[in-house]
Amino acid sequence: LLAAIDYNPNGYTGEEQKMAMLSRLLPFVEQRVNLIELAPKETGKSYLFSQISKYGWLVSGGSISRAKMFYDQQKRIEGIASHYDYVAFDEIQSISFPDKSEMQGVLKGYLESPTGEYRIGDYRGIGKSGLVLLGNIDESMMNVNINMFFNLPDIFHESALIDRFHGFIKGWEIPKMKESLKANGWALNVEYFTEILHLLRSEMIYRAVVDEVLDVPKHAATRDTEAIKRICTGFMKLIFPNIRDASKLNIEEFEHYCLQPALRMRGVIKTQLGIIDTEFRGKSIPDIKVKDVLKG
């Protein structure tokens, strides 16, 4: 997988670094996965989201309006959310939103909708894009127990909007680009590989497997449950694309490579929500686990 996106797997020091890097591919392979990544400079954020797939769109600096993102009422044309698999806001601290309240409102509706619906005036549109916020972070801020989102634009300071992001990528676990990380040897052609990822987005069998094997507490918050399941499904498509039947799934591997990363990624969002909004303080992610009957 790493070689197929032009990286040398032997340049990484361990599984933690590799999994952090692969988590960037979740929006490539699963519909409407919304992520936040904060990372040091030179970790390849811009390159991966702008150069690897023709199905993604990178917004780098400047400003972005509701019309450009979703729907232009004057020109009567749909925005980038309806045409790409993901939209990544790079250097998020430097991006401005000229119509802050309007953008915030439509984002909350879009990120919440299970079908990707958004409404602008009388227009009803559908988008399948995941939203990814990419920002740089200083070493002193690389701590999930402090407010890491302090430098995000004001539009993202509202807990109700942050809660709609499914997971957080600890970009500081991804090494900075160096010669040893450049692809070396044979691998899948990157255009061919990303075409596969694009086609896998519409495959529903993987989510059916995830639904079948996970035991969700009755009182679990819907947003937490959906976030964890969506990330699990993305990792399944990446790491176990051959599994299309729950009976053939190695439960221990599923827990290690899909469920636990999903819980950790959602857990950071939940921790940050508790820091920025007292309403979320003390609330943890639900105890979602593999059904006992499936454990050997």
XYZ file of C-alpha atoms in Angstrom:
296
model
C 0.000 0.000 0.000
C 2.775 2.431 0.891
C 4.766 1.623 -2.228
C 1.645 2.179 -4.349
C 1.552 5.814 -3.206
C 5.267 6.333 -3.954
C 6.663 5.627 -0.473
C 9.249 3.081 0.622
C 7.866 0.953 3.486
C 11.403 0.115 4.606
C 11.940 3.800 5.401
C 9.502 3.648 8.320
C 10.626 2.609 11.787
C 7.566 0.577 12.670
C 3.892 -0.231 12.312
C 2.707 2.892 14.149
C 4.262 5.170 11.527
C 2.930 3.055 8.668
C -0.627 2.997 10.030
C -0.586 6.756 10.596
C 0.441 7.239 6.979
C -2.191 4.811 5.679
C -4.907 6.576 7.672
C -4.517 9.448 5.195
C -5.999 7.139 2.557
C -9.317 6.674 4.362
C -11.088 9.467 2.406
C -9.771 7.918 -0.823
C -11.530 4.619 -0.171
C -14.598 5.405 1.991
C -17.320 7.907 1.211
C -17.736 11.021 3.354
C -14.988 10.314 5.886
C -14.178 13.603 7.611
C -10.762 13.908 9.228
C -8.502 16.437 10.926
C -4.744 16.067 10.714
C -2.200 18.241 12.444
C 1.392 17.496 11.563
C 4.837 19.089 11.416
C 5.955 20.535 8.104
C 7.519 18.272 5.469
C 5.479 15.171 6.296
C 3.945 15.012 2.819
C 0.397 16.192 3.537
C 0.095 18.450 0.509
C 1.730 15.963 -1.853
C -0.473 13.029 -0.940
C -3.773 14.900 -1.095
C -2.945 16.848 -4.258
C -0.851 14.513 -6.410
C -1.853 10.915 -5.709
C -5.441 10.834 -6.942
C -7.314 12.715 -9.666
C -10.464 12.236 -7.621
C -9.408 14.579 -4.819
C -9.227 18.352 -4.543
C -6.758 20.333 -2.437
C -7.607 23.866 -1.334
C -4.301 25.474 -0.446
C -4.537 28.825 1.314
C -6.626 31.777 0.182
C -10.359 31.801 0.755
C -13.189 29.440 0.011
C -16.831 30.391 -0.139
C -20.014 28.412 0.257
C -20.653 28.921 -3.461
C -17.315 27.389 -4.457
C -17.610 24.524 -1.995
C -21.266 23.621 -2.497
C -23.465 25.605 -4.868
C -23.298 28.935 -6.680
C -26.833 30.327 -6.753
C -26.021 33.008 -9.337
C -24.278 30.686 -11.811
C -26.433 27.696 -10.852
C -23.502 25.305 -10.738
C -22.503 22.773 -8.094
C -19.297 23.219 -6.143
C -16.331 20.954 -5.563
C -18.043 18.863 -2.847
C -20.254 17.316 -5.541
C -17.433 16.454 -7.926
C -14.621 14.913 -5.869
C -14.034 12.021 -3.482
C -12.549 14.341 -0.893
C -11.805 18.017 -0.401
C -8.731 18.791 1.685
C -8.178 22.231 3.204
C -4.391 22.550 3.313
C -2.659 25.056 5.586
C -6.054 25.382 7.243
C -4.827 28.179 9.524
C -4.320 30.395 6.464
C -7.683 29.738 4.782
C -10.384 32.365 5.208
C -14.137 31.999 4.839
C -15.809 35.176 3.540
C -19.287 33.930 4.480
C -18.467 32.317 7.799
C -21.968 31.768 9.197
C -23.387 30.508 5.904
C -20.478 28.122 5.387
C -20.664 26.895 8.967
C -24.365 26.193 8.635
C -24.172 24.227 5.411
C -21.096 22.330 6.624
C -22.915 21.133 9.730
C -25.796 19.856 7.637
C -23.575 18.244 5.010
C -21.178 16.541 7.418
C -24.092 15.184 9.432
C -26.147 13.880 6.510
C -25.870 10.121 5.920
C -26.478 10.708 2.215
C -24.290 13.800 1.771
C -27.225 16.120 1.248
C -26.831 19.881 1.422
C -29.298 22.707 0.851
C -28.561 26.163 -0.514
C -31.740 28.202 -0.720
C -34.180 26.134 -2.749
C -31.426 23.935 -4.165
C -30.874 20.420 -2.815
C -27.562 18.840 -3.705
C -25.717 15.624 -2.972
C -21.999 15.261 -2.383
C -19.826 12.229 -1.646
C -16.720 14.189 -0.667
C -15.079 13.702 2.671
C -13.674 16.848 4.250
C -10.092 16.842 5.498
C -8.550 19.669 7.517
C -4.750 19.764 7.256
C -2.714 22.007 9.506
C 0.813 22.424 10.806
C 1.488 22.007 14.501
C 4.398 22.985 16.735
C 6.085 20.353 18.864
C 4.802 22.023 22.039
C 1.210 21.448 20.865
C 1.516 17.754 20.052
C -0.574 16.711 23.031
C -4.126 15.402 22.749
C -4.858 16.580 26.294
C -4.506 20.281 25.453
C -6.472 22.387 22.980
C -4.780 21.496 19.705
C -7.526 23.166 17.670
C -6.851 26.643 19.062
C -5.269 27.865 15.809
C -7.990 26.574 13.504
C -10.109 29.267 11.801
C -12.990 30.582 13.921
C -15.491 28.625 11.858
C -14.119 25.414 13.389
C -14.179 26.588 16.997
C -17.746 25.363 17.454
C -17.984 21.972 19.139
C -21.081 20.994 17.135
C -19.032 21.208 13.941
C -15.932 19.495 15.325
C -18.142 16.622 16.544
C -19.019 15.890 12.924
C -15.404 15.015 12.100
C -14.952 11.292 12.430
C -11.326 11.030 13.434
C -7.983 12.701 14.061
C -4.644 11.770 12.490
C -1.592 12.330 14.666
C 0.582 13.638 11.882
C 3.600 13.844 14.165
C 3.738 10.035 14.027
C 4.514 10.305 10.304
C 8.226 10.892 9.594
C 9.371 13.914 7.634
C 10.177 13.281 3.996
C 13.692 12.042 3.326
C 15.475 9.998 0.680
C 14.884 6.701 2.509
C 11.117 7.233 2.238
C 11.045 7.526 -1.548
C 9.634 4.514 -3.404
C 12.260 1.975 -4.368
C 11.524 -1.049 -6.528
C 8.353 -2.456 -8.027
C 4.858 -1.507 -6.892
C 1.359 -0.980 -8.213
C 1.124 1.979 -10.551
C -0.259 4.875 -8.495
C -2.955 5.812 -11.034
C -4.130 2.200 -11.176
C -4.081 1.932 -7.387
C -6.092 5.096 -6.787
C -8.605 3.970 -9.412
C -9.140 0.851 -7.277
C -9.586 2.983 -4.159
C -12.132 5.128 -6.002
C -14.143 2.076 -7.081
C -14.054 0.594 -3.574
C -15.847 3.672 -2.239
C -19.165 2.388 -3.600
C -18.705 -1.186 -2.336
C -21.198 -1.677 0.516
C -20.305 -5.248 1.518
C -17.456 -4.090 3.768
C -19.748 -1.928 5.886
C -22.140 -4.882 6.135
C -19.299 -6.993 7.543
C -18.398 -4.271 10.052
C -22.030 -3.969 11.141
C -22.208 -7.712 11.587
C -19.121 -8.168 13.747
C -19.298 -5.125 16.032
C -21.182 -5.049 19.313
C -22.426 -1.494 19.964
C -23.806 -0.496 23.390
C -27.492 0.448 23.253
C -26.907 3.963 24.584
C -23.892 4.753 22.382
C -23.983 8.167 20.731
C -24.880 7.870 17.057
C -22.074 10.198 15.913
C -19.461 8.175 17.772
C -20.817 4.894 16.460
C -20.988 6.103 12.864
C -17.487 7.593 13.046
C -15.947 4.394 14.387
C -17.779 2.187 11.898
C -16.893 4.414 8.969
C -13.185 4.419 9.848
C -13.287 0.650 10.457
C -14.819 0.156 7.038
C -12.133 2.272 5.404
C -9.341 0.297 7.019
C -11.032 -2.957 6.006
C -11.090 -1.871 2.376
C -7.417 -0.933 2.549
C -6.008 -3.870 4.477
C -8.505 -6.702 3.954
C -10.098 -6.029 0.544
C -10.408 -9.790 -0.034
C -12.780 -10.260 2.935
C -16.383 -10.030 1.840
C -17.856 -12.429 4.392
C -17.697 -12.006 8.174
C -17.076 -15.730 8.653
C -13.746 -15.400 6.822
C -12.518 -12.440 8.857
C -9.621 -12.924 11.255
C -11.100 -11.235 14.311
C -7.772 -10.549 16.030
C -6.397 -8.867 12.909
C -9.611 -6.897 12.461
C -9.386 -5.638 16.036
C -5.738 -4.671 15.636
C -5.817 -3.029 12.203
C -9.375 -1.681 11.996
C -11.231 -1.339 15.293
C -8.447 -0.139 17.594
C -7.175 2.546 15.152
C -10.779 3.722 14.686
C -11.301 3.969 18.445
C -8.070 5.923 18.866
C -8.828 8.328 16.015
C -12.343 9.047 17.300
C -11.035 9.206 20.864
C -8.863 12.230 20.069
C -11.870 14.104 18.650
C -13.834 13.259 21.788
C -11.001 14.444 24.046
C -10.702 17.725 22.156
C -14.462 18.261 22.400
C -14.222 17.903 26.166
C -11.504 20.553 26.270
C -13.306 23.161 24.162
C -16.859 22.561 25.437
C -17.875 21.665 28.993
C -20.915 19.813 27.662
C -18.597 17.090 26.367
C -16.297 17.019 29.388
C -15.915 13.603 30.963
C -17.660 11.835 28.095
C -15.748 8.999 26.491
C -16.281 7.065 23.293
C -18.642 4.071 23.563
C -17.222 0.669 24.399
C -17.626 -0.749 20.928
C -16.061 -4.158 20.553
C -16.213 -7.364 18.536
C -19.138 -9.595 19.448
C -18.127 -12.202 21.985
C -19.598 -15.019 19.917
C -17.044 -14.302 17.192
C -14.014 -14.481 19.460
C -12.216 -17.785 19.390
